[in-house]
CSV table of C-alpha atoms and ligand atoms in Angstrom, one decimal:
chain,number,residue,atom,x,y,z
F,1,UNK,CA,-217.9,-139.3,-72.0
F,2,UNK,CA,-215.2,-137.5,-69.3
F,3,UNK,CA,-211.6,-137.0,-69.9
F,4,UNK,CA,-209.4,-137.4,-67.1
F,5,UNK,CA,-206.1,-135.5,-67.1
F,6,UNK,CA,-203.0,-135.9,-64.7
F,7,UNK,CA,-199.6,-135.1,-64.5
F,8,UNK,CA,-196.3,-134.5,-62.5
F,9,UNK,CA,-196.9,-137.6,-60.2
F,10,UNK,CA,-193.4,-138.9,-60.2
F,11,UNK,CA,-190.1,-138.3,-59.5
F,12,UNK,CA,-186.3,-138.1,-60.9
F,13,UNK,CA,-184.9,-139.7,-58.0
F,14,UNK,CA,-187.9,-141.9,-56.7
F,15,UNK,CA,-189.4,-143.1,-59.7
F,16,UNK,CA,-193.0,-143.4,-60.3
F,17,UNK,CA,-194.3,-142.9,-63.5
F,18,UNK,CA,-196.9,-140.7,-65.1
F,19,UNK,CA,-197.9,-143.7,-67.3
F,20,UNK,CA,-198.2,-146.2,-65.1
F,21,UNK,CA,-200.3,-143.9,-62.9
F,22,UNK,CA,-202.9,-143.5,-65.8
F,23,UNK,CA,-202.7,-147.3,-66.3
F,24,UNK,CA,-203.7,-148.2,-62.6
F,25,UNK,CA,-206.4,-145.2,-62.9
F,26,UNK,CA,-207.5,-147.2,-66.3
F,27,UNK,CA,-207.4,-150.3,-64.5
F,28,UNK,CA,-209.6,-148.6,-61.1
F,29,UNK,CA,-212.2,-148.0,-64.0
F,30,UNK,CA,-212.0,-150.7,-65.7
F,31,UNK,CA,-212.9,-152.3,-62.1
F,32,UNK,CA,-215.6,-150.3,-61.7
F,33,UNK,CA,-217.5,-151.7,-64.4
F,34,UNK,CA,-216.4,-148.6,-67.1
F,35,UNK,CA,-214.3,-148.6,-69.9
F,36,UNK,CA,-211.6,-146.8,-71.3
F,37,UNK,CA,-211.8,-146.3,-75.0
F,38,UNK,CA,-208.7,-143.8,-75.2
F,39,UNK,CA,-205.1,-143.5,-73.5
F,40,UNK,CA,-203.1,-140.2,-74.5
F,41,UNK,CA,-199.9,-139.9,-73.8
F,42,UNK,CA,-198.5,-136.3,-74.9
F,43,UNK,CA,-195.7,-134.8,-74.9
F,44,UNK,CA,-195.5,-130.7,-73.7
F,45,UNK,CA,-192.5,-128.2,-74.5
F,46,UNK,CA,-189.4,-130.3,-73.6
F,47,UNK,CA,-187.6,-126.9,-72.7
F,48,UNK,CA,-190.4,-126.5,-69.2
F,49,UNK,CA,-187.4,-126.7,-66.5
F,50,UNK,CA,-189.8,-128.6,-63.8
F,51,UNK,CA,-189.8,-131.5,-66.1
F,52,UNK,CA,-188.5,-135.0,-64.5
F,53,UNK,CA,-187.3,-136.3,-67.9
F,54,UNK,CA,-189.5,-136.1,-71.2
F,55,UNK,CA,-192.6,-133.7,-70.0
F,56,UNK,CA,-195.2,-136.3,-70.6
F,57,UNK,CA,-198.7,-135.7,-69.6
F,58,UNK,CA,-201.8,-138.2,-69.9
F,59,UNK,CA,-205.4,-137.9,-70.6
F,60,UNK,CA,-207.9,-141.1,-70.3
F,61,UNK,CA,-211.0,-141.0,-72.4
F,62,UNK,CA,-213.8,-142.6,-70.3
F,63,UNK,CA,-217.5,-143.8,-70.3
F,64,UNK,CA,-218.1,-143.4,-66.5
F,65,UNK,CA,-219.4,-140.1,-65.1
F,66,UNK,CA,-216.9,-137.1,-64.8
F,67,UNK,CA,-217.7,-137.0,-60.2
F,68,UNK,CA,-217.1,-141.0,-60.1
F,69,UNK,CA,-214.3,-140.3,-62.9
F,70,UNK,CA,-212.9,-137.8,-60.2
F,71,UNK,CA,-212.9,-139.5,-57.0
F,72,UNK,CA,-211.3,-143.0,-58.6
F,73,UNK,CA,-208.5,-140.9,-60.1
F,74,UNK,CA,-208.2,-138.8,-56.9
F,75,UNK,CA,-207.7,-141.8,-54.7
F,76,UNK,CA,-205.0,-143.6,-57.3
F,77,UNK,CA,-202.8,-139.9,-57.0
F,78,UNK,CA,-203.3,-140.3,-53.0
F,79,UNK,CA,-202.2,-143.0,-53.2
F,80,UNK,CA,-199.0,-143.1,-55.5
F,81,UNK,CA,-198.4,-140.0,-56.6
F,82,UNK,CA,-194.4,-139.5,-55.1
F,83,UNK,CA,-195.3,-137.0,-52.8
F,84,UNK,CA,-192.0,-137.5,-50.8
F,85,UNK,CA,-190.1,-135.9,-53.5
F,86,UNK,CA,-190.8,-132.4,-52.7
F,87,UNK,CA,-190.2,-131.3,-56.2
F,88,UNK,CA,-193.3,-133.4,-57.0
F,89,UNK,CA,-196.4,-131.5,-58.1
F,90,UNK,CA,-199.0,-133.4,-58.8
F,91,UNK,CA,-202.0,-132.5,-60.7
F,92,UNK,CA,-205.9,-133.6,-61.5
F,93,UNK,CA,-208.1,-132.0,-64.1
F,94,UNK,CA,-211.3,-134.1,-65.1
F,95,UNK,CA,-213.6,-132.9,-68.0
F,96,UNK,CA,-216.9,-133.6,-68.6
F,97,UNK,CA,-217.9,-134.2,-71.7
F,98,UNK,CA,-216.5,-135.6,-75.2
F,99,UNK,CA,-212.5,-134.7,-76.2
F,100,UNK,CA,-213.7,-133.4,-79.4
F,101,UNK,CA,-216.0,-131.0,-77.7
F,102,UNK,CA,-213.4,-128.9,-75.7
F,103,UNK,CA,-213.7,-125.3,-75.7
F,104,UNK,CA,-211.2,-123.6,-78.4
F,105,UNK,CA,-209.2,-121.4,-75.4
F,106,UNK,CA,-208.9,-125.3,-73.3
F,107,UNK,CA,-207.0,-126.7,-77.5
F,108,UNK,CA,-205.2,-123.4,-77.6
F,109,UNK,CA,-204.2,-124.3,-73.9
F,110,UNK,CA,-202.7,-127.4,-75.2
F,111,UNK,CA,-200.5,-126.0,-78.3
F,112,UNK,CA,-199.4,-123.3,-76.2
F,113,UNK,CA,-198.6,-126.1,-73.4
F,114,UNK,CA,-196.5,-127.7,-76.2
F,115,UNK,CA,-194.9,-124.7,-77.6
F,116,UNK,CA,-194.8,-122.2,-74.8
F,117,UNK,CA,-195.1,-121.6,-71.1
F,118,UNK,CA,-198.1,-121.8,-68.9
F,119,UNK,CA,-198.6,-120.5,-65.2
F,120,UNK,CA,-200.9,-122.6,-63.3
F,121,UNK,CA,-202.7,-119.8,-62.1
F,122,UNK,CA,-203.9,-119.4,-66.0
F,123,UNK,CA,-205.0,-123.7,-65.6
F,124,UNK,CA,-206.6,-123.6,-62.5
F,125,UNK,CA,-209.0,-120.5,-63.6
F,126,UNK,CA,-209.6,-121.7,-67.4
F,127,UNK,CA,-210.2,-125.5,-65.7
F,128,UNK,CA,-212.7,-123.8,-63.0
F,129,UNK,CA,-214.2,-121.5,-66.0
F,130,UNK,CA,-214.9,-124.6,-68.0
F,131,UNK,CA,-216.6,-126.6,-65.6
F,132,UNK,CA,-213.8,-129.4,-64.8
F,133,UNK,CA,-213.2,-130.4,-61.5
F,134,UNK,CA,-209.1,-130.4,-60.3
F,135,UNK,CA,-206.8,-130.8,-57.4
F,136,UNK,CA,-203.8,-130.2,-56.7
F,137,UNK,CA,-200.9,-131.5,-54.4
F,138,UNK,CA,-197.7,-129.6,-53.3
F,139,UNK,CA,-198.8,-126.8,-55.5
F,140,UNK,CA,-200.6,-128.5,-58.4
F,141,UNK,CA,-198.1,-127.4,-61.1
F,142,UNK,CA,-199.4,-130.7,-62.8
F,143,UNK,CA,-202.9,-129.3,-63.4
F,144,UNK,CA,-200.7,-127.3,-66.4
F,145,UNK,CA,-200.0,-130.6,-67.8
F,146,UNK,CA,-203.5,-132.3,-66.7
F,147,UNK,CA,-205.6,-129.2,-68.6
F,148,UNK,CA,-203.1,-129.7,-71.8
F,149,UNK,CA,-203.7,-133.5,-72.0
F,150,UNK,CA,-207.6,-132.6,-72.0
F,151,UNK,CA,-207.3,-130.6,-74.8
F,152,UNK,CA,-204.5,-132.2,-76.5
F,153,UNK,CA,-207.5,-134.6,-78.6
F,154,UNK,CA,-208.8,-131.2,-79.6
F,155,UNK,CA,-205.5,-129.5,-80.8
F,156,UNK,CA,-203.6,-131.8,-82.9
F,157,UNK,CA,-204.1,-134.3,-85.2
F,158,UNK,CA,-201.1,-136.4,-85.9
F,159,UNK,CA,-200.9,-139.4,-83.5
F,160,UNK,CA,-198.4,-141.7,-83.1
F,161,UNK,CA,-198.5,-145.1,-80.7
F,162,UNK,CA,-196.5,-146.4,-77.9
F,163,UNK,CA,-197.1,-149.8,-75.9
F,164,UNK,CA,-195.3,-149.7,-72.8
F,165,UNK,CA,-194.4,-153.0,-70.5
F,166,UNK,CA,-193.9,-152.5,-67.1
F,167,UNK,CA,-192.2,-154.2,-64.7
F,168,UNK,CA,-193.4,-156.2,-61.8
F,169,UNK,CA,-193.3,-153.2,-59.3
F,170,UNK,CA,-190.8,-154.7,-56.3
F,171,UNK,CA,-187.9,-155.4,-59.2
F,172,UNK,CA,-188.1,-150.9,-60.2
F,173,UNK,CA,-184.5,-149.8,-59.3
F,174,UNK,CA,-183.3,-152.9,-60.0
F,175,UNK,CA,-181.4,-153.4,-63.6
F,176,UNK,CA,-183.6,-154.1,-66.3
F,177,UNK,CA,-183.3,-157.9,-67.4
F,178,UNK,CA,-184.0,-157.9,-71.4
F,179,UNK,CA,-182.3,-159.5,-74.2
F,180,UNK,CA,-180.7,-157.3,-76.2
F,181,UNK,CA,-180.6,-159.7,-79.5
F,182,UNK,CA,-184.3,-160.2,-78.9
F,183,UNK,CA,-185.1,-156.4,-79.1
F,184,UNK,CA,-182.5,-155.9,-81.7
F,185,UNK,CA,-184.7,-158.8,-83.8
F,186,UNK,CA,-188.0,-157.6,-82.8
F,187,UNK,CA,-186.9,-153.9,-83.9
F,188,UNK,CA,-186.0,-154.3,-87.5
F,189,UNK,CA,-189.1,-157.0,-88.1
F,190,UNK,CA,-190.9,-154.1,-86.8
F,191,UNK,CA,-188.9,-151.1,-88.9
F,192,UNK,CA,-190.0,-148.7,-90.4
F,193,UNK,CA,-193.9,-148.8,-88.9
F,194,UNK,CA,-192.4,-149.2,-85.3
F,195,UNK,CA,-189.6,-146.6,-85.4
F,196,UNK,CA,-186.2,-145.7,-82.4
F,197,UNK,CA,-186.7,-148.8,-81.0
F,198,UNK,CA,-183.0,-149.6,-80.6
F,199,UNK,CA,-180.0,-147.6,-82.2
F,200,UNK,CA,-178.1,-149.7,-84.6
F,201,UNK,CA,-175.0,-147.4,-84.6
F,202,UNK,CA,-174.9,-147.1,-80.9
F,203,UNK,CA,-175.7,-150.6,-80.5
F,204,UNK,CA,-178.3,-149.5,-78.2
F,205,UNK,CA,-181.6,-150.8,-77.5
F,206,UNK,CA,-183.5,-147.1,-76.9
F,207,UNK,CA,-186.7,-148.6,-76.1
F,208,UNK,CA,-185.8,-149.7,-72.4
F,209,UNK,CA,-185.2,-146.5,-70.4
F,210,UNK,CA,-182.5,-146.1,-67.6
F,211,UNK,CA,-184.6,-144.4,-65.3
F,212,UNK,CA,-185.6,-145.8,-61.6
F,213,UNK,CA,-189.2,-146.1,-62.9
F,214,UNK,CA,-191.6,-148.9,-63.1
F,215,UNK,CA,-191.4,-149.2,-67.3
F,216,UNK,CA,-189.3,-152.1,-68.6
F,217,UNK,CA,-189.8,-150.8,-72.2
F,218,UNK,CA,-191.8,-148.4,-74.7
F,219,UNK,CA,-192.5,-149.6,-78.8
F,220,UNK,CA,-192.9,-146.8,-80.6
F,221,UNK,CA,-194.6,-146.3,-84.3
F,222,UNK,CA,-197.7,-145.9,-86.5
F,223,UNK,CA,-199.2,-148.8,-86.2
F,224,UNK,CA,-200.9,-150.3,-82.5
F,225,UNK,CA,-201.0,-153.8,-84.0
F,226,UNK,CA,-197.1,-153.5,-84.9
F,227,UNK,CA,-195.5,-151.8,-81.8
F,228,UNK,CA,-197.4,-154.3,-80.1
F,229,UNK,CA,-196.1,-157.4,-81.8
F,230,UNK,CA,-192.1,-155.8,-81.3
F,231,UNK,CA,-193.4,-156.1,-77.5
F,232,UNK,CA,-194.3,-159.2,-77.5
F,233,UNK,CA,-191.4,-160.2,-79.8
F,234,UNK,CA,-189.3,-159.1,-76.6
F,235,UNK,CA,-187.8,-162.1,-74.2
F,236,UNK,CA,-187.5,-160.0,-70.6
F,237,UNK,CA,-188.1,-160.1,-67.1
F,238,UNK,CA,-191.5,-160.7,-66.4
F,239,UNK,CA,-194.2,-157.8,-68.2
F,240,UNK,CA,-196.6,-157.3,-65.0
F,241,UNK,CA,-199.1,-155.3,-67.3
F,242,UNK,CA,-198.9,-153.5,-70.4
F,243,UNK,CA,-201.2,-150.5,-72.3
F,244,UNK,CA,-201.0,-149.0,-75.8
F,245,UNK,CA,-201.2,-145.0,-75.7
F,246,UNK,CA,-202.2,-142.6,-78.5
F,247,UNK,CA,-199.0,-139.8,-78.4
F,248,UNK,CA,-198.0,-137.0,-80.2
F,249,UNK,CA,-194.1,-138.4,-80.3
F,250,UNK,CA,-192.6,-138.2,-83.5
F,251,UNK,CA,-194.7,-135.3,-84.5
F,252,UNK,CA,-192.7,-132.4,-84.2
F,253,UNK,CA,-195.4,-130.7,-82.7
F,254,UNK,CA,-193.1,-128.7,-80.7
F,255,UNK,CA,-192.1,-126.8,-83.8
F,256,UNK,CA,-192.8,-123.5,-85.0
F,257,UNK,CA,-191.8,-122.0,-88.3
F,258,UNK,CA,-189.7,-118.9,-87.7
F,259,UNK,CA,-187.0,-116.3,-89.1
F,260,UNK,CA,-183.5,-116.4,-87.5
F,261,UNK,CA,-184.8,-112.7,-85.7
F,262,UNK,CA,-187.5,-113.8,-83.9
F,263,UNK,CA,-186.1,-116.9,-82.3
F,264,UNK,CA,-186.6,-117.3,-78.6
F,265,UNK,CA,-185.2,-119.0,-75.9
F,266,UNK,CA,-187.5,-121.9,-74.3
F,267,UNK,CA,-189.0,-122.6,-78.0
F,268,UNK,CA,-188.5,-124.4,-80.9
F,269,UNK,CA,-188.4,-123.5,-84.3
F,270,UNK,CA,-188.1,-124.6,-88.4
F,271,UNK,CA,-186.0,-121.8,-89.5
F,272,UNK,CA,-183.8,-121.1,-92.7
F,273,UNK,CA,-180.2,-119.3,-93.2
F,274,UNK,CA,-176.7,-119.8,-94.8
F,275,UNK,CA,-174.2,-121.1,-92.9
F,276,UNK,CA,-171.5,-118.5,-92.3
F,277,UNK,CA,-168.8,-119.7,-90.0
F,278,UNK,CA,-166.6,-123.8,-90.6
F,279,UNK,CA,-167.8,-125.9,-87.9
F,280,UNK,CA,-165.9,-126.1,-84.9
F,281,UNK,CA,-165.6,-129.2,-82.3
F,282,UNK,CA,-164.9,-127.8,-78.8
F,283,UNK,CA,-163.8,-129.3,-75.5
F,284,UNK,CA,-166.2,-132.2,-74.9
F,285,UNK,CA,-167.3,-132.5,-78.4
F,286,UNK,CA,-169.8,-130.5,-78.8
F,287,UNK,CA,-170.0,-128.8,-82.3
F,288,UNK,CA,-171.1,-125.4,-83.0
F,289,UNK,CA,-171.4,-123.4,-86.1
F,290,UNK,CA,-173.2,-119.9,-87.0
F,291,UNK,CA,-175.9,-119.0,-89.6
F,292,UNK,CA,-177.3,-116.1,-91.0
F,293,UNK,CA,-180.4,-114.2,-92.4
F,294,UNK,CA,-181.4,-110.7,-92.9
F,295,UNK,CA,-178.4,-109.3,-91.2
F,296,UNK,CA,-179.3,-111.9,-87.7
F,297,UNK,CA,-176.5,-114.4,-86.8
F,298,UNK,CA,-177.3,-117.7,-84.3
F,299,UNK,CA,-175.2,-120.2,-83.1
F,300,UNK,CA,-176.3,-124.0,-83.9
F,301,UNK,CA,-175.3,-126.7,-81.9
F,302,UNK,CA,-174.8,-130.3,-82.2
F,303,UNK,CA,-173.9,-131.7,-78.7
F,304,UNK,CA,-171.3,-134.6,-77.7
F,305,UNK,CA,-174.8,-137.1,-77.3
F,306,UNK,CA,-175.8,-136.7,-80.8
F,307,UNK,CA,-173.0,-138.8,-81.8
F,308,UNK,CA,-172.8,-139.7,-85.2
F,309,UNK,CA,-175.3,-136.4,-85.9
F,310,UNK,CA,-172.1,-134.2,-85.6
F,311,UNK,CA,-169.9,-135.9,-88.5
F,312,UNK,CA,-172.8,-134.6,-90.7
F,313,UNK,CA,-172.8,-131.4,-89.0
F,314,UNK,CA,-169.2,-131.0,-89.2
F,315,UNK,CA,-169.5,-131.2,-92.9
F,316,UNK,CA,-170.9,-128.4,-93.6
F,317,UNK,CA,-169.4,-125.7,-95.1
F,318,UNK,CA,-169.7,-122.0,-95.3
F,319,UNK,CA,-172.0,-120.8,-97.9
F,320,UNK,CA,-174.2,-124.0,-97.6
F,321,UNK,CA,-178.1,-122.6,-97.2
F,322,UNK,CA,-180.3,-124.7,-94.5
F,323,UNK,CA,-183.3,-125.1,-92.5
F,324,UNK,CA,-182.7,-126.3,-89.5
F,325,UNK,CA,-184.9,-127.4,-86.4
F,326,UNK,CA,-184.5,-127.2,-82.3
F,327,UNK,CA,-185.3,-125.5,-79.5
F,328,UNK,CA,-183.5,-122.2,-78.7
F,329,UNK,CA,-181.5,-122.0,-75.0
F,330,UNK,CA,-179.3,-119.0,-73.9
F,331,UNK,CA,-179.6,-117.9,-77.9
F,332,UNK,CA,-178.1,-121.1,-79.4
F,333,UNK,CA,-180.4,-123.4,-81.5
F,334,UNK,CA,-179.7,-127.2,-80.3
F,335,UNK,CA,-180.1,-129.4,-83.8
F,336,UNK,CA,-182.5,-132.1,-83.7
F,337,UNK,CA,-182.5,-131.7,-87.2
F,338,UNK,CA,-181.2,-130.3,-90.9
F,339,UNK,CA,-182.5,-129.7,-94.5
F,340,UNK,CA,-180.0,-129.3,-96.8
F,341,UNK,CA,-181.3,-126.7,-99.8
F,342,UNK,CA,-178.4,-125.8,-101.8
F,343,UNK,CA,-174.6,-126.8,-100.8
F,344,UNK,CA,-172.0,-125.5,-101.7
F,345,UNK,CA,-169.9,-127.4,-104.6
F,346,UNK,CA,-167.1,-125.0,-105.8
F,347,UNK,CA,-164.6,-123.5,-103.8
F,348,UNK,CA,-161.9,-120.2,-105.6
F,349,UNK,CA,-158.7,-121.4,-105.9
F,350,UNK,CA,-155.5,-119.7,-107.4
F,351,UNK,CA,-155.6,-120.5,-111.4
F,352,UNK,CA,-152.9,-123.1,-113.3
F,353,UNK,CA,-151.2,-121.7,-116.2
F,354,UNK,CA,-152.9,-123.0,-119.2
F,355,UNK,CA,-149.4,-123.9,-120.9
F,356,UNK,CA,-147.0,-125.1,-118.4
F,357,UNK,CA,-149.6,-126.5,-115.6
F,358,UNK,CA,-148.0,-125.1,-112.3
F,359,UNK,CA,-149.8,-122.5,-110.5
F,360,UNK,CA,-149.9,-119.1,-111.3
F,361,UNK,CA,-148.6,-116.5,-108.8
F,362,UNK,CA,-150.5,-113.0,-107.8
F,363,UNK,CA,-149.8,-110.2,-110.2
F,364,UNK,CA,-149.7,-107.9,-107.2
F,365,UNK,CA,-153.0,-106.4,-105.2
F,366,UNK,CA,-156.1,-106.5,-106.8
F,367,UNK,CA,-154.1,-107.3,-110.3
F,368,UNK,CA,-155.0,-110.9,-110.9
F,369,UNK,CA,-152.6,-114.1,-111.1
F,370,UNK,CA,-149.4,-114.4,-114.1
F,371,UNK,CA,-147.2,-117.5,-114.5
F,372,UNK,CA,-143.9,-115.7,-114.9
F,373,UNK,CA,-142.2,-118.3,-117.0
F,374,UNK,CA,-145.4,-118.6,-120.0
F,375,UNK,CA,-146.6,-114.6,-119.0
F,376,UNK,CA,-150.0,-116.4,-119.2
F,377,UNK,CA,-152.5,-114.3,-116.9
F,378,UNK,CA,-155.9,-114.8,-115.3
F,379,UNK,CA,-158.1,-112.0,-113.3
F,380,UNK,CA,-158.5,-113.4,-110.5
F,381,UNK,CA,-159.6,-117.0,-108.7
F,382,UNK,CA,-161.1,-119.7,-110.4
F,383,UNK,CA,-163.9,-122.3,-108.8
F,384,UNK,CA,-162.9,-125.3,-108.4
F,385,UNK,CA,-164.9,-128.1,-107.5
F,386,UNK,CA,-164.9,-129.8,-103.9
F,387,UNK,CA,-166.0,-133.3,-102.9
F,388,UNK,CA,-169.3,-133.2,-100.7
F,389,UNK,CA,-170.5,-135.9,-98.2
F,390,UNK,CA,-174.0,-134.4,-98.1
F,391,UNK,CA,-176.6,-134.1,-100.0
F,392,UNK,CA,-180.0,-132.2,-100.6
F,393,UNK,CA,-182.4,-133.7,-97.9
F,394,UNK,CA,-182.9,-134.0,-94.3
F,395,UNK,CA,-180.3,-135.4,-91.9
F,396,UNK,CA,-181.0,-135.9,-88.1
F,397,UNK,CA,-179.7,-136.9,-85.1
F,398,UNK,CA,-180.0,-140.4,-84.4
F,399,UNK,CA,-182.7,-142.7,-82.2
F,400,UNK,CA,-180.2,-142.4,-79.1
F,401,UNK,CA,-180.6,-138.6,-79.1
F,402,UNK,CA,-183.8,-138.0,-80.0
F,403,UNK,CA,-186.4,-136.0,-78.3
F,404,UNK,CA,-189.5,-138.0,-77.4
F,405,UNK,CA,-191.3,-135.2,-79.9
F,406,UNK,CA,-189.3,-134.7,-82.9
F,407,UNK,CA,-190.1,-136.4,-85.9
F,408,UNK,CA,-187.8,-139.4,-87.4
F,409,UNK,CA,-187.2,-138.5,-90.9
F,410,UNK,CA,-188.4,-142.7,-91.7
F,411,UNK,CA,-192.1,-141.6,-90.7
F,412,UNK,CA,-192.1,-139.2,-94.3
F,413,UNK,CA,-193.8,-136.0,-95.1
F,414,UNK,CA,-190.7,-134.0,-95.6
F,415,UNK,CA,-190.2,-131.7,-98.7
F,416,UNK,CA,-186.9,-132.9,-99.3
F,417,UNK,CA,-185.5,-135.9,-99.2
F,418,UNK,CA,-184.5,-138.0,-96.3
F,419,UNK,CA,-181.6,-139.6,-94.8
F,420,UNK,CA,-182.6,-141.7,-92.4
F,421,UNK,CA,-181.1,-142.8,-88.9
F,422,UNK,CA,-182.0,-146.3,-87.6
I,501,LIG,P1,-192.2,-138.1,-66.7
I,501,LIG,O1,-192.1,-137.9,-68.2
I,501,LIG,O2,-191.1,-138.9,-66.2
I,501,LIG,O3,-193.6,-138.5,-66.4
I,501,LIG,P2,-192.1,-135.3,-66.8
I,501,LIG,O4,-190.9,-135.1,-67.4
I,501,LIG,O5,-193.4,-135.4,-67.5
I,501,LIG,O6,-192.0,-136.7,-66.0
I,501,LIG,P3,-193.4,-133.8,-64.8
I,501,LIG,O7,-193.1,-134.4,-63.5
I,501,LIG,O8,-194.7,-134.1,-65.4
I,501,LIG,O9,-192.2,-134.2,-65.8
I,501,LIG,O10,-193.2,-132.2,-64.7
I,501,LIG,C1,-193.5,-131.3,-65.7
I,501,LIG,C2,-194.2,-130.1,-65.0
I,501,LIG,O11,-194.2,-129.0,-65.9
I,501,LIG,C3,-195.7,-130.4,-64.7
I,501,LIG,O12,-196.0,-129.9,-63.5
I,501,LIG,C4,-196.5,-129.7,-65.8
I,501,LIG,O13,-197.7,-129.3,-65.4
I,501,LIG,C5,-195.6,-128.6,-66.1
I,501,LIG,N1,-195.6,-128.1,-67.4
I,501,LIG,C6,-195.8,-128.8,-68.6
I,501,LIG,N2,-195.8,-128.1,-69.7
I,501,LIG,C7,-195.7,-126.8,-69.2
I,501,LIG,C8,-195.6,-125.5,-69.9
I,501,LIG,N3,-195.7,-125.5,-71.2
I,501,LIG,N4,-195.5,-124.4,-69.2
I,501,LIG,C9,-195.4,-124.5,-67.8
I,501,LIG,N5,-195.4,-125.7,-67.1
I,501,LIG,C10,-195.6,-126.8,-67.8
């Protein structure tokens, strides 16, 4: 067995894709008589700045030998890696040997590729101490993403599936011709196995991507047969060729648990506190509110592209205790998600006199409330209860806004309830 790893072979203005590099490297073996029994697609730390859009890597699992393996994948980068984008970085690690067999320090590469930040010094000398072979273009940034994809079958174990259709290559930059009803159709026979495919509140259909790139759509979900079937369900331009990849998308394996004090910038984090400050909507609609624990104080934020997120978010009140989930940039923690644990559901108000019904007024400082027609008194506030549109549970932001990584709440295993976005 050899595992082939690439990354960084396209580009934000020129297109390309990562994915449908891997596919014509799967297709070169599959020409040379081999067989590929495994397609990874997986997605590293979404807050790596070098990233063209989602920070995908891809790792093929192969019977041919790792030299052969090499020189086949070697000639596909050559030959369409988007080298004319200077920004470009392309990458090649090959691994000899089974996936499951990878050193621990090559998996511990992977989760910190996913969590944390990686020179490529530290993956060139740990893929030569290992015993791969790798090159490099315009630097070889992408033999940090190559080296994680290797290990990436080592270091986690929730998997998740995406079948991608791509286009006929001469029609990429051209707009994408798909029927929207038919997605729409194809999404909610496929719901809740194949999960974001299209954003019923947006009225978007999330699976085909706006980017210049060569992929007319991408099913996502837990089942291959089923996000295969929403594919086919599809009425589109021509598909020119498709492929199923094994992901970590939707596992939220970019999360670490954390307290509020040791959150840095560039990861993400499940972390806990009480909300201490009303939501507030600033210029451009972004929503920010602070919460605390142990004396630290950080600033969430739900921006203008979470959309419907916000209204949830903007619910919140002061005294309401969460855990919420996102990466951390410049100190603010960007919401993909919240658990509500205990809300709020009383709120002091001044007391009513018990005989006449009107409110009481203050007795003077610190001397409690007196109706001065009954002389009926009260110490201080009473609670009085306030209507809530939350609940206990999980809320998130919806398919449109959601990070190729994070986990929808439909897939389950939370320990709370769920509210679901679809
Ligand atoms: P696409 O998703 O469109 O294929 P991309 O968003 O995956 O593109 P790349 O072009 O692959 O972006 O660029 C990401 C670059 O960042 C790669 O060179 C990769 O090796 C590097 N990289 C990935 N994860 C890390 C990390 N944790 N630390 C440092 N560099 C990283």
């Amino acid at each position: 067995m050899t595992v082939i790893g690439l990354d960084d072979t396209d580009s934000r203005t020129l297109g390309m894709c990562t994915t449908y590099l891997a596919t014509l490297v799967a297709e070169a073996i599959e020409a040379r008589g081999g067989t590929v029994e495994r397609r990874l697609l997986v997605r590293l730390n979404p807050a790596v700045e070098h990233k063209t859009r989602g920070n995908a890597a891809l790792a093929l699992h192969t019977d041919l030998p790792a030299g052969t393996a090499f020189d086949l994948a070697r000639e596909e980068l050559d030959r369409w890696a988007v080298t004319e984008d200077e920004r470009t970085s392309p990458g090649l690690v090959v691994a000899p040997g089974s996936p499951e067999t990878v050193s621990t320090a090559v998996a511990d590469f992977a989760r910190g590729a996913v969590r944390d930040f990686h020179d490529v010094d530290d993956a060139e000398t740990l893929a030569d101490r290992s015993g791969f072979l790798s090159a490099g273009w315009h630097g070889g940034r992408g033999r940090i993403g190559a080296l994680a994809a290797i290990g990436a079958w080592a270091a986690f174990d929730e998997w998740t599936y995406e079948h991608i259709s791509y286009r006929e290559f001469h029609r990429c930059g051209t707009p994408r011709d798909v029927d929207v009803d038919s997605v729409f159709e194809a999404a909610d026979a496929g719901y809740p196995v194949a999960w974001d495919t299209v954003d019923h509140g947006e009225n978007e259909a999330v699976c085909v991507p706006n980017a210049p790139g060569p992929i007319l759509y991408g099913i996502r979900g837990d089942d291959p047969d089923v996000v295969r079937d929403v594919a086919d369900a599809i009425e589109s331009e021509p598909v020119d060729r498709s492929a199923t990849f094994l992901t970590n998308q939707g596992s939220d394996a970019h999360l670490r648990d954390g307290t509020l004090s040791e959150l840095r910038d560039g990861r993400a984090y499940r972390t806990t506190g009480t909300v201490v400050t009303d939501p507030e909507t600033r210029t451009g609609g972004h929503v920010f509110f602070d919460i605390e624990a142990d004396d630290t104080t950080v600033t969430m934020a739900a921006f203008e592209p979470t959309k419907r997120f916000r209204n949830r978010v903007r619910s919140l009140r002061v005294g309401d205790r969460l855990t919420v989930c996102g990466e951390v940039t410049e100190g603010t923690l960007k919401l993909e998600k919240f658990a509500v644990r205990d809300l709020v559901r009383t709120e002091p108000t001044t007391p009513v006199c018990p005989d006449c019904g009107r409110t009481m007024k203050s007795a003077g400082r610190n001397q409690g409330y007196r109706c001065r027609d009954c002389d009926t008194e009260a110490p201080g506030k009473v609670a009085r209860p306030v209507d809530r549109d939350l609940e206990r549970g999980w809320y998130e932001v919806p398919p449109c806004a959601r990070r190729h990584i994070a986990k929808p709440l439909v897939r389950g295993g939370f320990d709370a309830p769920t509210h679901p976005e679809r």
